[in-house]
Amino acid sequence: MKKTLIAVGAALVCGAAAHAQSSVTLTGLSDLYVGSMKMAGDANRRSVVNSGGMTTSWFGFKGTEDLGGGLKANFQLTSFLQNDTGTQGRFQGDTFFSRDANVSLSGGFGSVLLGRWMAPNFLPSVIGNPFGDSFTFSPLILHKDVPLFNGSGWRAMTPADTGWSNQIAYTTPTYNGLSANIQYQFGEQATQNSKRNVGANFFYFGGPLTLTGFYENADVTNPAATTLLPNNQKYWMLLGAYDFGMVKPYLSYGEKKIADAFSTKGKTLQVGASAPVGSTGKLLAEWVKTEWSTPDVNRKTFTIGYDHFLSKRTDLYAVVMNDKITNQTSGTSLGLGIRHRF
């Protein structure tokens, strides 16, 4: 009996050690809102139940294996989801694992990743505005990443999606709050092998101060990455925030250049703030102006909202947004939503 107990105990210890060395997690986020939406240039107002008010809904798998000596192997397979209809992806034709599809090695040297992952522009813009990664209500994300398919003809600033396929990325170790990513996306074009996307970003977290920024030089489309952009595009932005406790202001500025016949330029300025309300709430406000040289138009978007956390995993939000574009009818949108992480 004593030998049996010892054997069972040893098996349990070995099982626990094996579990500590390797893990796979099912994870994701579900976000749904009820809204009355009218963007600048829209002919009519729409009443909706939509997915992704504050964060684009997603699900998937992440895993890691401890290889010893501080070295780890990691993978991510995550897919966007439209929870209001159960449709996969962010839009029609989006690839299945367009959020993440990669494998990496990490250790004291940092990490090296292969596959589909965030583009250099994505995480700095999320950290650098009070509405985070809201593709519905954050003025900065809307101006950067969301074209308007209406009479306004508004085009997004970001050259080639918020994620890059076919890439190799190196992430540095963090030193005194500073880290960086260097990223290269292969064009995989047999006739134009020199075409590619290259970029980098950095992050500094020093107490109440946050500084971040990115640079991209893009020739290749995404997420399928099967075609080239009509013209080379260069895009950079610097962003910062400082948490005073009672209020956290945000400020950013960026420029884009397109190597077309007009040498088109775009400029974006953002001013925002967040302020705690009690121990579970947060007031959010953000204003963004983007100017294009060709055609000569500008867009101004202002959003104010309230985010209330019921727990660490679940929050409720209410948002009002006003949107204006040169020579277009203005629009005002309202949304009430819930977001749950798992």
mmCIF file of C-alpha atoms in Angstrom:
data_model
loop_
_atom_site.group_PDB
_atom_site.id
_atom_site.type_symbol
_atom_site.label_atom_id
_atom_site.label_comp_id
_atom_site.label_asym_id
_atom_site.label_seq_id
_atom_site.Cartn_x
_atom_site.Cartn_y
_atom_site.Cartn_z
ATOM 1 C CA MET A 1 0.000 0.000 0.000
ATOM 2 C CA LYS A 2 2.809 2.368 0.939
ATOM 3 C CA LYS A 3 4.613 1.654 -2.364
ATOM 4 C CA THR A 4 1.369 2.278 -4.257
ATOM 5 C CA LEU A 5 0.904 5.674 -2.611
ATOM 6 C CA ILE A 6 4.522 6.597 -3.386
ATOM 7 C CA ALA A 7 4.018 5.615 -7.045
ATOM 8 C CA VAL A 8 0.788 7.619 -7.291
ATOM 9 C CA GLY A 9 2.470 10.622 -5.671
ATOM 10 C CA ALA A 10 5.403 10.411 -8.086
ATOM 11 C CA ALA A 11 3.021 10.225 -11.039
ATOM 12 C CA LEU A 12 1.165 13.288 -9.830
ATOM 13 C CA VAL A 13 4.416 15.226 -9.404
ATOM 14 C CA CYS A 14 5.576 14.243 -12.899
ATOM 15 C CA GLY A 15 2.172 15.191 -14.327
ATOM 16 C CA ALA A 16 2.306 18.583 -12.626
ATOM 17 C CA ALA A 17 5.823 19.185 -13.955
ATOM 18 C CA ALA A 18 4.753 18.262 -17.475
ATOM 19 C CA HIS A 19 1.747 20.571 -17.201
ATOM 20 C CA ALA A 20 3.965 23.434 -16.051
ATOM 21 C CA GLN A 21 6.220 22.911 -19.076
ATOM 22 C CA SER A 22 3.495 22.997 -21.717
ATOM 23 C CA SER A 23 0.067 24.629 -21.942
ATOM 24 C CA VAL A 24 -2.653 25.375 -24.491
ATOM 25 C CA THR A 25 -5.392 27.915 -23.749
ATOM 26 C CA LEU A 26 -8.745 28.605 -25.365
ATOM 27 C CA THR A 27 -9.211 32.363 -25.125
ATOM 28 C CA GLY A 28 -11.158 35.207 -26.674
ATOM 29 C CA LEU A 29 -13.464 38.174 -26.287
ATOM 30 C CA SER A 30 -17.133 38.767 -27.091
ATOM 31 C CA ASP A 31 -18.386 42.340 -27.656
ATOM 32 C CA LEU A 32 -21.914 43.315 -28.754
ATOM 33 C CA TYR A 33 -23.695 46.674 -28.823
ATOM 34 C CA VAL A 34 -27.027 48.251 -29.717
ATOM 35 C CA GLY A 35 -26.572 51.419 -31.744
ATOM 36 C CA SER A 36 -27.987 54.176 -33.895
ATOM 37 C CA MET A 37 -25.257 54.848 -36.452
ATOM 38 C CA LYS A 38 -24.665 57.664 -38.936
ATOM 39 C CA MET A 39 -21.146 58.412 -40.165
ATOM 40 C CA ALA A 40 -20.147 61.505 -42.140
ATOM 41 C CA GLY A 41 -21.347 61.087 -45.719
ATOM 42 C CA ASP A 42 -24.002 58.473 -44.903
ATOM 43 C CA ALA A 43 -27.323 59.105 -46.630
ATOM 44 C CA ASN A 44 -29.393 57.555 -43.850
ATOM 45 C CA ARG A 45 -29.222 56.475 -40.212
ATOM 46 C CA ARG A 46 -29.022 52.764 -39.301
ATOM 47 C CA SER A 47 -30.357 51.064 -36.162
ATOM 48 C CA VAL A 48 -28.200 48.026 -35.408
ATOM 49 C CA VAL A 49 -27.210 45.205 -33.111
ATOM 50 C CA ASN A 50 -23.548 44.804 -34.068
ATOM 51 C CA SER A 51 -20.394 43.048 -32.938
ATOM 52 C CA GLY A 52 -17.245 44.837 -31.820
ATOM 53 C CA GLY A 53 -18.256 48.169 -30.313
ATOM 54 C CA MET A 54 -15.192 48.627 -28.106
ATOM 55 C CA THR A 55 -13.128 45.618 -29.239
ATOM 56 C CA THR A 56 -13.424 43.384 -32.309
ATOM 57 C CA SER A 57 -14.735 40.027 -31.092
ATOM 58 C CA TRP A 58 -12.351 37.091 -31.475
ATOM 59 C CA PHE A 59 -11.555 33.573 -30.280
ATOM 60 C CA GLY A 60 -8.739 31.083 -30.643
ATOM 61 C CA PHE A 61 -5.909 29.119 -29.153
ATOM 62 C CA LYS A 62 -2.598 30.129 -27.631
ATOM 63 C CA GLY A 63 0.081 27.825 -26.298
ATOM 64 C CA THR A 64 3.609 27.649 -24.958
ATOM 65 C CA GLU A 65 6.176 24.952 -24.228
ATOM 66 C CA ASP A 66 9.101 25.380 -21.875
ATOM 67 C CA LEU A 67 12.157 23.991 -23.701
ATOM 68 C CA GLY A 68 14.520 24.566 -20.786
ATOM 69 C CA GLY A 69 17.309 27.050 -20.216
ATOM 70 C CA GLY A 70 14.865 29.952 -20.444
ATOM 71 C CA LEU A 71 13.850 29.050 -24.028
ATOM 72 C CA LYS A 72 10.148 28.716 -24.916
ATOM 73 C CA ALA A 73 8.210 27.749 -28.031
ATOM 74 C CA ASN A 74 4.912 29.586 -28.539
ATOM 75 C CA PHE A 75 2.007 29.559 -30.986
ATOM 76 C CA GLN A 76 -1.111 31.647 -31.618
ATOM 77 C CA LEU A 77 -4.131 30.736 -33.768
ATOM 78 C CA THR A 78 -6.880 33.339 -33.281
ATOM 79 C CA SER A 79 -9.792 34.367 -35.495
ATOM 80 C CA PHE A 80 -12.040 37.429 -35.606
ATOM 81 C CA LEU A 81 -15.782 36.889 -35.169
ATOM 82 C CA GLN A 82 -18.981 38.856 -35.841
ATOM 83 C CA ASN A 83 -21.054 37.794 -32.865
ATOM 84 C CA ASP A 84 -24.287 39.422 -34.042
ATOM 85 C CA THR A 85 -24.533 36.944 -36.943
ATOM 86 C CA GLY A 86 -22.027 34.230 -36.031
ATOM 87 C CA THR A 87 -19.990 35.094 -39.116
ATOM 88 C CA GLN A 88 -16.241 34.446 -39.123
ATOM 89 C CA GLY A 89 -13.860 37.333 -39.821
ATOM 90 C CA ARG A 90 -14.047 41.113 -39.735
ATOM 91 C CA PHE A 91 -15.566 41.424 -43.211
ATOM 92 C CA GLN A 92 -16.515 39.262 -46.189
ATOM 93 C CA GLY A 93 -13.445 37.460 -47.515
ATOM 94 C CA ASP A 94 -11.351 37.916 -44.380
ATOM 95 C CA THR A 95 -8.992 34.978 -43.838
ATOM 96 C CA PHE A 96 -9.919 32.602 -41.008
ATOM 97 C CA PHE A 97 -6.983 33.209 -38.656
ATOM 98 C CA SER A 98 -6.484 36.851 -39.700
ATOM 99 C CA ARG A 99 -5.870 37.946 -36.094
ATOM 100 C CA ASP A 100 -2.966 35.567 -35.404
ATOM 101 C CA ALA A 101 -1.401 32.541 -37.089
ATOM 102 C CA ASN A 102 2.179 32.207 -35.948
ATOM 103 C CA VAL A 103 4.866 30.318 -34.058
ATOM 104 C CA SER A 104 7.756 31.845 -32.130
ATOM 105 C CA LEU A 105 10.788 31.174 -29.940
ATOM 106 C CA SER A 106 11.370 33.397 -26.918
ATOM 107 C CA GLY A 107 14.032 33.710 -24.256
ATOM 108 C CA GLY A 108 16.548 36.106 -22.790
ATOM 109 C CA PHE A 109 17.341 37.337 -26.312
ATOM 110 C CA GLY A 110 13.726 38.477 -26.837
ATOM 111 C CA SER A 111 11.638 36.563 -29.382
ATOM 112 C CA VAL A 112 11.577 35.653 -33.062
ATOM 113 C CA LEU A 113 8.168 35.071 -34.683
ATOM 114 C CA LEU A 114 7.106 33.641 -38.049
ATOM 115 C CA GLY A 115 3.640 33.915 -39.614
ATOM 116 C CA ARG A 116 0.737 36.351 -39.388
ATOM 117 C CA TRP A 117 0.848 38.851 -36.521
ATOM 118 C CA MET A 118 0.119 42.485 -35.707
ATOM 119 C CA ALA A 119 1.453 45.125 -38.111
ATOM 120 C CA PRO A 120 3.793 47.718 -36.547
ATOM 121 C CA ASN A 121 1.013 50.348 -36.571
ATOM 122 C CA PHE A 122 -1.556 48.418 -34.544
ATOM 123 C CA LEU A 123 -0.469 48.155 -30.907
ATOM 124 C CA PRO A 124 0.962 51.714 -30.604
ATOM 125 C CA SER A 125 -2.333 53.182 -31.855
ATOM 126 C CA VAL A 126 -4.318 51.024 -29.401
ATOM 127 C CA ILE A 127 -2.148 51.988 -26.413
ATOM 128 C CA GLY A 128 -2.023 55.628 -27.513
ATOM 129 C CA ASN A 129 -5.745 56.516 -27.443
ATOM 130 C CA PRO A 130 -8.376 56.354 -24.667
ATOM 131 C CA PHE A 131 -10.790 54.120 -26.635
ATOM 132 C CA GLY A 132 -8.159 51.445 -27.293
ATOM 133 C CA ASP A 133 -8.881 49.087 -30.190
ATOM 134 C CA SER A 134 -12.433 50.242 -30.934
ATOM 135 C CA PHE A 135 -12.914 50.080 -34.718
ATOM 136 C CA THR A 136 -16.412 51.498 -34.182
ATOM 137 C CA PHE A 137 -16.013 54.469 -31.831
ATOM 138 C CA SER A 138 -12.306 55.394 -31.466
ATOM 139 C CA PRO A 139 -11.672 58.420 -33.743
ATOM 140 C CA LEU A 140 -7.984 57.539 -34.121
ATOM 141 C CA ILE A 141 -8.671 53.928 -35.128
ATOM 142 C CA LEU A 142 -11.475 55.013 -37.469
ATOM 143 C CA HIS A 143 -9.265 57.546 -39.257
ATOM 144 C CA LYS A 144 -6.326 55.123 -39.423
ATOM 145 C CA ASP A 145 -7.928 51.847 -40.281
ATOM 146 C CA VAL A 146 -11.560 52.056 -41.443
ATOM 147 C CA PRO A 147 -12.502 53.247 -44.971
ATOM 148 C CA LEU A 148 -16.037 54.588 -45.458
ATOM 149 C CA PHE A 149 -17.876 52.901 -48.310
ATOM 150 C CA ASN A 150 -20.301 55.796 -48.825
ATOM 151 C CA GLY A 151 -20.474 59.043 -50.755
ATOM 152 C CA SER A 152 -17.551 60.505 -48.824
ATOM 153 C CA GLY A 153 -15.025 58.118 -50.364
ATOM 154 C CA TRP A 154 -12.977 58.306 -47.163
ATOM 155 C CA ARG A 155 -9.825 56.160 -47.287
ATOM 156 C CA ALA A 156 -7.971 54.775 -44.307
ATOM 157 C CA MET A 157 -4.477 56.002 -43.417
ATOM 158 C CA THR A 158 -2.984 52.569 -42.683
ATOM 159 C CA PRO A 159 -1.360 51.218 -45.878
ATOM 160 C CA ALA A 160 -1.766 47.463 -45.489
ATOM 161 C CA ASP A 161 -4.094 46.345 -42.669
ATOM 162 C CA THR A 162 -3.441 46.149 -38.930
ATOM 163 C CA GLY A 163 -1.898 42.700 -39.345
ATOM 164 C CA TRP A 164 0.830 41.430 -41.668
ATOM 165 C CA SER A 165 0.986 37.938 -43.166
ATOM 166 C CA ASN A 166 4.165 36.083 -44.221
ATOM 167 C CA GLN A 167 6.300 38.024 -41.778
ATOM 168 C CA ILE A 168 9.313 37.549 -39.582
ATOM 169 C CA ALA A 169 9.360 39.705 -36.446
ATOM 170 C CA TYR A 170 12.001 40.239 -33.787
ATOM 171 C CA THR A 171 10.997 41.554 -30.346
ATOM 172 C CA THR A 172 13.729 42.909 -28.082
ATOM 173 C CA PRO A 173 13.947 42.202 -24.358
ATOM 174 C CA THR A 174 12.527 44.960 -22.153
ATOM 175 C CA TYR A 175 15.192 47.257 -20.705
ATOM 176 C CA ASN A 176 14.217 49.922 -18.155
ATOM 177 C CA GLY A 177 10.677 49.972 -19.538
ATOM 178 C CA LEU A 178 11.764 50.181 -23.204
ATOM 179 C CA SER A 179 11.169 47.524 -25.868
ATOM 180 C CA ALA A 180 10.810 47.378 -29.657
ATOM 181 C CA ASN A 181 9.719 45.214 -32.593
ATOM 182 C CA ILE A 182 11.383 44.994 -35.996
ATOM 183 C CA GLN A 183 9.150 43.436 -38.689
ATOM 184 C CA TYR A 184 9.567 42.283 -42.307
ATOM 185 C CA GLN A 185 6.773 40.950 -44.499
ATOM 186 C CA PHE A 186 7.821 39.002 -47.587
ATOM 187 C CA GLY A 187 5.967 40.047 -50.744
ATOM 188 C CA GLU A 188 6.241 36.554 -52.273
ATOM 189 C CA GLN A 189 5.855 38.038 -55.771
ATOM 190 C CA ALA A 190 7.787 36.023 -58.358
ATOM 191 C CA THR A 191 7.982 38.896 -60.856
ATOM 192 C CA GLN A 192 8.672 41.642 -58.287
ATOM 193 C CA ASN A 193 10.654 39.917 -55.574
ATOM 194 C CA SER A 194 11.920 43.207 -54.110
ATOM 195 C CA LYS A 195 8.413 44.281 -53.050
ATOM 196 C CA ARG A 196 7.861 43.872 -49.292
ATOM 197 C CA ASN A 197 6.649 45.566 -46.125
ATOM 198 C CA VAL A 198 9.142 46.670 -43.482
ATOM 199 C CA GLY A 199 8.451 48.428 -40.213
ATOM 200 C CA ALA A 200 9.226 48.879 -36.555
ATOM 201 C CA ASN A 201 7.654 50.170 -33.364
ATOM 202 C CA PHE A 202 8.738 50.958 -29.810
ATOM 203 C CA PHE A 203 7.160 51.091 -26.354
ATOM 204 C CA TYR A 204 8.251 52.905 -23.213
ATOM 205 C CA PHE A 205 6.426 52.465 -19.911
ATOM 206 C CA GLY A 206 7.986 54.558 -17.166
ATOM 207 C CA GLY A 207 5.646 54.932 -14.211
ATOM 208 C CA PRO A 208 2.842 57.296 -15.262
ATOM 209 C CA LEU A 209 4.461 58.047 -18.651
ATOM 210 C CA THR A 210 3.721 56.034 -21.796
ATOM 211 C CA LEU A 211 5.510 56.719 -25.089
ATOM 212 C CA THR A 212 5.137 54.702 -28.277
ATOM 213 C CA GLY A 213 5.396 55.032 -32.037
ATOM 214 C CA PHE A 214 5.733 53.178 -35.334
ATOM 215 C CA TYR A 215 7.089 53.406 -38.881
ATOM 216 C CA GLU A 216 5.965 51.417 -41.937
ATOM 217 C CA ASN A 217 7.192 51.221 -45.534
ATOM 218 C CA ALA A 218 4.570 49.190 -47.393
ATOM 219 C CA ASP A 219 4.259 47.631 -50.866
ATOM 220 C CA VAL A 220 2.090 44.562 -50.111
ATOM 221 C CA THR A 221 -1.632 44.217 -49.364
ATOM 222 C CA ASN A 222 -3.127 42.213 -46.479
ATOM 223 C CA PRO A 223 -4.524 39.973 -45.050
ATOM 224 C CA ALA A 224 -4.354 37.575 -48.024
ATOM 225 C CA ALA A 225 -1.164 39.303 -49.250
ATOM 226 C CA THR A 226 -1.703 38.142 -52.820
ATOM 227 C CA THR A 227 -1.375 41.524 -54.573
ATOM 228 C CA LEU A 228 0.744 44.653 -54.390
ATOM 229 C CA LEU A 229 -0.335 48.160 -53.415
ATOM 230 C CA PRO A 230 -0.667 50.502 -56.422
ATOM 231 C CA ASN A 231 2.021 52.774 -54.939
ATOM 232 C CA ASN A 232 4.586 52.576 -52.161
ATOM 233 C CA GLN A 233 3.299 54.070 -48.901
ATOM 234 C CA LYS A 234 5.250 55.334 -45.889
ATOM 235 C CA TYR A 235 3.491 55.917 -42.566
ATOM 236 C CA TRP A 236 4.670 56.978 -39.100
ATOM 237 C CA MET A 237 3.131 58.134 -35.849
ATOM 238 C CA LEU A 238 4.281 59.147 -32.352
ATOM 239 C CA LEU A 239 1.928 58.763 -29.378
ATOM 240 C CA GLY A 240 2.113 59.541 -25.683
ATOM 241 C CA ALA A 241 0.061 59.555 -22.486
ATOM 242 C CA TYR A 242 0.643 60.607 -18.872
ATOM 243 C CA ASP A 243 -1.413 59.326 -15.946
ATOM 244 C CA PHE A 244 -1.914 62.085 -13.369
ATOM 245 C CA GLY A 245 -4.305 59.894 -11.375
ATOM 246 C CA MET A 246 -7.347 62.141 -11.678
ATOM 247 C CA VAL A 247 -6.951 62.331 -15.466
ATOM 248 C CA LYS A 248 -4.838 60.672 -18.157
ATOM 249 C CA PRO A 249 -4.300 62.866 -21.259
ATOM 250 C CA TYR A 250 -3.318 61.406 -24.655
ATOM 251 C CA LEU A 251 -1.589 63.104 -27.583
ATOM 252 C CA SER A 252 -0.435 61.792 -30.964
ATOM 253 C CA TYR A 253 0.633 62.991 -34.405
ATOM 254 C CA GLY A 254 1.373 61.055 -37.589
ATOM 255 C CA GLU A 255 1.981 61.469 -41.312
ATOM 256 C CA LYS A 256 1.571 59.311 -44.392
ATOM 257 C CA LYS A 257 3.117 59.705 -47.865
ATOM 258 C CA ILE A 258 1.929 57.903 -51.013
ATOM 259 C CA ALA A 259 4.318 57.711 -53.970
ATOM 260 C CA ASP A 260 1.607 58.480 -56.543
ATOM 261 C CA ALA A 261 1.474 61.122 -59.268
ATOM 262 C CA PHE A 262 0.301 63.729 -56.723
ATOM 263 C CA SER A 263 2.739 62.790 -53.911
ATOM 264 C CA THR A 264 -0.339 62.548 -51.693
ATOM 265 C CA LYS A 265 0.137 63.308 -48.008
ATOM 266 C CA GLY A 266 -2.029 62.713 -44.963
ATOM 267 C CA LYS A 267 -1.666 64.142 -41.453
ATOM 268 C CA THR A 268 -3.425 63.058 -38.249
ATOM 269 C CA LEU A 269 -3.599 64.839 -34.871
ATOM 270 C CA GLN A 270 -5.224 63.266 -31.813
ATOM 271 C CA VAL A 271 -6.060 64.748 -28.394
ATOM 272 C CA GLY A 272 -7.791 62.592 -25.793
ATOM 273 C CA ALA A 273 -8.258 61.880 -22.100
ATOM 274 C CA SER A 274 -9.584 59.319 -19.665
ATOM 275 C CA ALA A 275 -10.628 59.877 -16.045
ATOM 276 C CA PRO A 276 -11.620 57.353 -13.372
ATOM 277 C CA VAL A 277 -15.152 57.524 -11.975
ATOM 278 C CA GLY A 278 -15.167 55.766 -8.625
ATOM 279 C CA SER A 279 -13.373 52.419 -8.454
ATOM 280 C CA THR A 280 -15.099 50.711 -11.405
ATOM 281 C CA GLY A 281 -15.853 53.384 -13.997
ATOM 282 C CA LYS A 282 -13.954 55.480 -16.506
ATOM 283 C CA LEU A 283 -14.928 58.555 -18.519
ATOM 284 C CA LEU A 284 -13.395 58.662 -22.020
ATOM 285 C CA ALA A 285 -13.054 61.494 -24.554
ATOM 286 C CA GLU A 286 -11.140 61.766 -27.842
ATOM 287 C CA TRP A 287 -10.884 64.236 -30.767
ATOM 288 C CA VAL A 288 -9.028 63.518 -34.012
ATOM 289 C CA LYS A 289 -8.427 65.579 -37.157
ATOM 290 C CA THR A 290 -6.996 64.100 -40.375
ATOM 291 C CA GLU A 291 -6.093 66.151 -43.455
ATOM 292 C CA TRP A 292 -5.466 64.785 -46.963
ATOM 293 C CA SER A 293 -3.623 66.819 -49.588
ATOM 294 C CA THR A 294 -5.208 65.065 -52.605
ATOM 295 C CA PRO A 295 -8.104 65.573 -52.641
ATOM 296 C CA ASP A 296 -7.984 68.524 -50.232
ATOM 297 C CA VAL A 297 -10.318 67.247 -47.524
ATOM 298 C CA ASN A 298 -10.258 66.910 -43.753
ATOM 299 C CA ARG A 299 -12.151 64.844 -41.232
ATOM 300 C CA LYS A 300 -12.903 65.718 -37.601
ATOM 301 C CA THR A 301 -14.326 63.125 -35.204
ATOM 302 C CA PHE A 302 -15.164 63.547 -31.519
ATOM 303 C CA THR A 303 -16.237 60.735 -29.186
ATOM 304 C CA ILE A 304 -17.224 60.761 -25.518
ATOM 305 C CA GLY A 305 -18.092 57.647 -23.549
ATOM 306 C CA TYR A 306 -18.361 55.878 -20.221
ATOM 307 C CA ASP A 307 -16.960 52.400 -19.481
ATOM 308 C CA HIS A 308 -18.144 50.571 -16.347
ATOM 309 C CA PHE A 309 -16.519 47.327 -15.163
ATOM 310 C CA LEU A 310 -18.792 44.779 -13.520
ATOM 311 C CA SER A 311 -15.723 42.559 -12.983
ATOM 312 C CA LYS A 312 -12.206 42.161 -14.373
ATOM 313 C CA ARG A 313 -13.660 40.270 -17.322
ATOM 314 C CA THR A 314 -16.951 42.072 -18.050
ATOM 315 C CA ASP A 315 -17.764 45.740 -18.686
ATOM 316 C CA LEU A 316 -20.656 47.862 -19.958
ATOM 317 C CA TYR A 317 -20.153 50.953 -22.113
ATOM 318 C CA ALA A 318 -22.094 53.914 -23.515
ATOM 319 C CA VAL A 319 -20.742 56.094 -26.338
ATOM 320 C CA VAL A 320 -21.730 59.173 -28.390
ATOM 321 C CA MET A 321 -19.715 60.117 -31.510
ATOM 322 C CA ASN A 322 -19.865 63.056 -33.954
ATOM 323 C CA ASP A 323 -18.204 62.750 -37.380
ATOM 324 C CA LYS A 324 -17.523 65.483 -39.992
ATOM 325 C CA ILE A 325 -15.870 65.399 -43.437
ATOM 326 C CA THR A 326 -15.349 68.324 -45.830
ATOM 327 C CA ASN A 327 -18.375 68.855 -48.131
ATOM 328 C CA GLN A 328 -20.266 65.919 -46.611
ATOM 329 C CA THR A 329 -23.263 65.701 -44.309
ATOM 330 C CA SER A 330 -22.155 65.181 -40.715
ATOM 331 C CA GLY A 331 -23.170 62.167 -38.673
ATOM 332 C CA THR A 332 -23.822 61.342 -35.027
ATOM 333 C CA SER A 333 -23.739 57.802 -33.625
ATOM 334 C CA LEU A 334 -24.780 56.341 -30.269
ATOM 335 C CA GLY A 335 -24.021 52.925 -28.801
ATOM 336 C CA LEU A 336 -24.697 50.860 -25.667
ATOM 337 C CA GLY A 337 -22.763 47.623 -25.315
ATOM 338 C CA ILE A 338 -21.278 44.825 -23.255
ATOM 339 C CA ARG A 339 -17.821 43.248 -23.522
ATOM 340 C CA HIS A 340 -16.758 39.922 -21.974
ATOM 341 C CA ARG A 341 -13.309 38.309 -21.953
ATOM 342 C CA PHE A 342 -12.737 34.575 -21.556
#
